[in-house]
Short mmCIF file of C-alpha atoms in Angstrom, two decimals:
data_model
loop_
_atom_site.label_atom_id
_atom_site.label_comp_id
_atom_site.label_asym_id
_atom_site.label_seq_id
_atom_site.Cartn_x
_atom_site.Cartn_y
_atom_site.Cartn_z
CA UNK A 1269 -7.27 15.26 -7.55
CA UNK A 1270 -5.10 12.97 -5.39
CA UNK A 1271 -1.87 14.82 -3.97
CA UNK A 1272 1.02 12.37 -3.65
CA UNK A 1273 3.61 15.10 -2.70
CA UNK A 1274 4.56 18.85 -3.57
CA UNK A 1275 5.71 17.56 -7.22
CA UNK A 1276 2.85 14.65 -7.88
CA UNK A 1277 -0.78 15.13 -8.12
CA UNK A 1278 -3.08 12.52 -10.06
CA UNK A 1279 -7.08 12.74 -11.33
CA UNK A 1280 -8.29 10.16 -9.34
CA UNK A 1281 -10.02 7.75 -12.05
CA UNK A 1282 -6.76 8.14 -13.98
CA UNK A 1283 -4.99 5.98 -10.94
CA UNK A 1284 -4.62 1.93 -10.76
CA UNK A 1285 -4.90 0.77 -7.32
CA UNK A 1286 -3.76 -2.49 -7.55
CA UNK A 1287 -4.28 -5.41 -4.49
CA UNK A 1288 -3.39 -8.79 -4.23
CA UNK A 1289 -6.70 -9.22 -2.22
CA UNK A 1290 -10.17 -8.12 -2.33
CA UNK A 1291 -9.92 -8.09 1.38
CA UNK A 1292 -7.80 -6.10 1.29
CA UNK A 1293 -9.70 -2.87 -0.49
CA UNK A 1294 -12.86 -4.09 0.72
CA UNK A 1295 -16.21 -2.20 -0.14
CA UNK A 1296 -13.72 1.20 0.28
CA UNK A 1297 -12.54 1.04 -3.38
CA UNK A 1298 -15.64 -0.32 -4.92
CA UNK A 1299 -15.96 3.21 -6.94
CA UNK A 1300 -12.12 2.93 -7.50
CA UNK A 1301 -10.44 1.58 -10.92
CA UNK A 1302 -8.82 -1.06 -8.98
CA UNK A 1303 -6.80 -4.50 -9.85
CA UNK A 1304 -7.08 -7.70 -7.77
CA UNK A 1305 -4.10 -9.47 -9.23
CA UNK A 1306 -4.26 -12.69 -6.56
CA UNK A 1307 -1.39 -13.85 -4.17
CA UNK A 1308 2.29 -13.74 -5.65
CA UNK A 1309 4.45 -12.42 -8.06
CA UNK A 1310 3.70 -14.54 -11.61
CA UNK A 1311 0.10 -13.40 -10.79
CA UNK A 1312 0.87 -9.91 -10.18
CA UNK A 1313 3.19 -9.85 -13.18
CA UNK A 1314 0.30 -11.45 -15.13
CA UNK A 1315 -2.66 -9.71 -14.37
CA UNK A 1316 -0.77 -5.87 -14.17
CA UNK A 1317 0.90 -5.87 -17.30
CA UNK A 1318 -2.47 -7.18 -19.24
CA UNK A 1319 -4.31 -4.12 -17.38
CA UNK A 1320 -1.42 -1.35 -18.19
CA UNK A 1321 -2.22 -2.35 -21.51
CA UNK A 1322 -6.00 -2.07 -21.18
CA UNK A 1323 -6.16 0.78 -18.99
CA UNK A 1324 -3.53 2.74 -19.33
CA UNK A 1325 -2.72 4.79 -15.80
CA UNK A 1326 -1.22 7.75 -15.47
CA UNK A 1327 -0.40 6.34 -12.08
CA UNK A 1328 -0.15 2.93 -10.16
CA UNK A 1329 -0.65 2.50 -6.46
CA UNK A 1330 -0.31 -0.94 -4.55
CA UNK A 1331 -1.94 -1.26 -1.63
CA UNK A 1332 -1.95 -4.04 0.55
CA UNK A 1333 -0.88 -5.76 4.03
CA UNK A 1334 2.31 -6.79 4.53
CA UNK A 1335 4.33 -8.00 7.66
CA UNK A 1336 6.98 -6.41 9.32
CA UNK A 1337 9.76 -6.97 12.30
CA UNK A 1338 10.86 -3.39 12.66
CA UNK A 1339 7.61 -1.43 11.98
CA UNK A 1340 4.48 -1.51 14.08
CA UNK A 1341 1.05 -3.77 13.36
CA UNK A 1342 -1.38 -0.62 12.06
CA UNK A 1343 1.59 1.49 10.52
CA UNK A 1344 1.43 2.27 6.94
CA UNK A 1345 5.04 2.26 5.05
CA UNK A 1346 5.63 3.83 1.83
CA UNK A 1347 7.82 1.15 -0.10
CA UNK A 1348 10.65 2.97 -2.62
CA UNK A 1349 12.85 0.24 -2.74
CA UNK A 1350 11.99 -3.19 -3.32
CA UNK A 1351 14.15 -6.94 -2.75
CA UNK A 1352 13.19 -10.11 -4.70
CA UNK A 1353 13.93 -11.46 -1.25
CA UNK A 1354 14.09 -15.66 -3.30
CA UNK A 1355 15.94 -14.98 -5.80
CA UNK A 1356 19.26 -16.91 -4.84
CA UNK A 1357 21.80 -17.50 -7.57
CA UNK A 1358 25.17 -17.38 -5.31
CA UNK A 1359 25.89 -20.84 -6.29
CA UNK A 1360 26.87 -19.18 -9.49
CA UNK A 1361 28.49 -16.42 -8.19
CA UNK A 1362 25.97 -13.55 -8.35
CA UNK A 1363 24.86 -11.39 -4.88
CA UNK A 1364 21.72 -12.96 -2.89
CA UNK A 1365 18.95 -11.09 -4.36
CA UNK A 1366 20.22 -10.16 -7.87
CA UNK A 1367 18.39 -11.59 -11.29
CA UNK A 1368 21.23 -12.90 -13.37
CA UNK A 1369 21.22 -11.13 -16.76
CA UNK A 1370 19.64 -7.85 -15.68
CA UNK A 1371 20.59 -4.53 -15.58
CA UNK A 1372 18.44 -4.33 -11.96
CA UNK A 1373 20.57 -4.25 -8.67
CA UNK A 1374 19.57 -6.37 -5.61
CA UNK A 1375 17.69 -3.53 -4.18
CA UNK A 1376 15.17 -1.83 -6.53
CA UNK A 1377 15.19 1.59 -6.02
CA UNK A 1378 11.64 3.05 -7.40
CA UNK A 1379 8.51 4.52 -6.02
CA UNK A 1380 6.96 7.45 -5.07
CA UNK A 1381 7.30 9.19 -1.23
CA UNK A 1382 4.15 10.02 0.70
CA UNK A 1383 4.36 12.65 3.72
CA UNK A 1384 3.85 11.49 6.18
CA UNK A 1385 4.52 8.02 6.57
CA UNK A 1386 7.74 6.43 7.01
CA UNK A 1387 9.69 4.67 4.31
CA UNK A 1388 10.39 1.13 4.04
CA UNK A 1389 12.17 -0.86 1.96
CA UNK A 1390 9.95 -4.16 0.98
CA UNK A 1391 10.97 -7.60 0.33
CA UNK A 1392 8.97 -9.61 -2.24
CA UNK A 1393 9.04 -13.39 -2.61
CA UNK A 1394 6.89 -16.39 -2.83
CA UNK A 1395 6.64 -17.50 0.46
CA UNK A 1396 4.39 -16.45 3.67
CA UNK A 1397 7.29 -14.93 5.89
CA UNK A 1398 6.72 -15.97 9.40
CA UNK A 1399 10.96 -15.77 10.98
CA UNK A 1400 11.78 -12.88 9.45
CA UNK A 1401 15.58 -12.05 10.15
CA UNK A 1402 17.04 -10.23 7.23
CA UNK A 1403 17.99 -7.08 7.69
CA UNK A 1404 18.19 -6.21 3.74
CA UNK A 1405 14.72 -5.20 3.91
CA UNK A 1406 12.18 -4.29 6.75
CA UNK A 1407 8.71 -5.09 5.22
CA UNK A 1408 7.60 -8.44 3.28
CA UNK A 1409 4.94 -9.50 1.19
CA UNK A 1410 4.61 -11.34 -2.00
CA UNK A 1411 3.57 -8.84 -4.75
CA UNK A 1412 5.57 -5.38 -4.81
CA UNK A 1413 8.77 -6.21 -5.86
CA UNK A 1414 6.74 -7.23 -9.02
CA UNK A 1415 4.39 -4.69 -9.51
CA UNK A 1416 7.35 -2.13 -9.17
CA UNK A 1417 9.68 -3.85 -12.13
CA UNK A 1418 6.79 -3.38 -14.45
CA UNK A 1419 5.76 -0.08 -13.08
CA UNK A 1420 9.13 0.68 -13.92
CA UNK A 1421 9.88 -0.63 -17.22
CA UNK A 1422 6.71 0.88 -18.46
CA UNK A 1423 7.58 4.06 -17.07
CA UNK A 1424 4.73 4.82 -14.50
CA UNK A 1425 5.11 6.74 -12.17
CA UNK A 1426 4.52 4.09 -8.84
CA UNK A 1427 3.14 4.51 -4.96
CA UNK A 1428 3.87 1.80 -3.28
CA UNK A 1429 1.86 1.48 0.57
CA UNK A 1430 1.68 -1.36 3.07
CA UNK A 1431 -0.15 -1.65 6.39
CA UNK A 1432 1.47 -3.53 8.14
CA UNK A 1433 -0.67 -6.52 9.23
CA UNK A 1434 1.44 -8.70 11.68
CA UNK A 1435 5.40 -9.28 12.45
CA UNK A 1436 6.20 -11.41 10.09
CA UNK A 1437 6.45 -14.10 13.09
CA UNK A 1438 5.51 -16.86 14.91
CA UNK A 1439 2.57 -15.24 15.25
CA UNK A 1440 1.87 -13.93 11.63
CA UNK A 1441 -0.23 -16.71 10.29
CA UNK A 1442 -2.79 -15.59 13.43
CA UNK A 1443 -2.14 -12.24 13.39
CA UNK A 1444 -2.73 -11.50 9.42
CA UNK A 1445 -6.35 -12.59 8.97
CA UNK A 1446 -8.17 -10.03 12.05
CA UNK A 1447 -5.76 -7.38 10.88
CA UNK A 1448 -5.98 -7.45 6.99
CA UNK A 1449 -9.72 -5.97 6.81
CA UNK A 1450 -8.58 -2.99 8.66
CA UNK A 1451 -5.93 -1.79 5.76
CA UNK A 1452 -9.10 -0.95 3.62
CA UNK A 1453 -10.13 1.53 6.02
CA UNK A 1454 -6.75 3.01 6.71
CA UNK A 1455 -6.23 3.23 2.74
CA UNK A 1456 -9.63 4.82 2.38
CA UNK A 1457 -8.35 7.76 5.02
CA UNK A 1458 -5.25 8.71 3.28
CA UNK A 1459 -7.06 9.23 -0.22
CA UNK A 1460 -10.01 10.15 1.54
CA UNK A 1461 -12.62 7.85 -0.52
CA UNK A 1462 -14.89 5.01 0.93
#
């Protein structure tokens, strides 16, 4: 049994913990039912909503690195609220960040809280964030946002946390490959597996 919070607890092997990366779960969740859905949202969108389908979870939790100006490299940051941080239709009028024709505001408010780490509020897009500036959102990587739509509109419940790899800088592109191995372990304390 996996204890979110005080109101969520989940039989392990009825969880989905998705990845973008095998690196990033490493030989911790080999025992796992996990999901390697590769880098970027039409992959995540892709290869999730094919295994909801399949697998059915009573629960999904994404896992992954992500970069961050106002958080710490090691933290871990439970997303609840998400930004499709390139989607831009202002030409016509609509706020930065909203999807034209949707009922879903520019910041996605859903996700499950985890004591005790901090909350964060992730932007998603399809791009490797190294000058991040925006202060919209405080983490970035290019998969939740995604993964928490279909979550969502399927009506799973959905934990959303990031360690945060680099500062989604200069330095990032450095930075993200010698930190990215250690989320694994770090995910494999807080659910205690690995």
């Amino acid at each position: 049994m996996i204890t979110i919070n005080q109101n969520y607890q989940f039989q392990i092997e009825n969880i989905l913990f998705v990845f973008a990366l095998e690196m990033e779960a490493a030989e911790v969740f080999n025992e796992q039912n996990t999901l390697f859905v590769g880098v970027g949202k039409v992959n995540a969108t892709y290869e999730l909503t094919k295994a909801i389908h399949q697998k059915k979870p009573d629960l999904i939790v994404n896992l992954g690195s992500a970069g961050s100006s106002a958080f710490k490299k090691g933290d871990v940051v439970c997303c609840t609220q998400f930004v499709q941080r390139d989607m831009d239709v202002s030409g016509l009028g609509y706020e930065r960040y909203v999807t034209p024709y949707t009922n879903i505001p520019s910041v996605l408010q859903y996700g499950l809280q985890m004591e005790p780490f901090p909350l964060g509020i992730c932007g998603t897009g399809d791009n490797f964030e190294m000058g991040h500036t925006e202060t919209k959102y405080d983490v970035v990587d290019m998969e939740a946002y995604a993964i928490a739509t279909i979550a969502m509109k399927e009506k799973i419940p959905f934990l959303c946390l990031k360690y945060i790899s680099d500062g989604a800088d200069d330095n990032a592109a450095e930075d993200w490959p010698v930190l990215v191995h250690k989320a694994a372990l770090a995910f494999g304390e807080i659910f205690q597996i690995g």
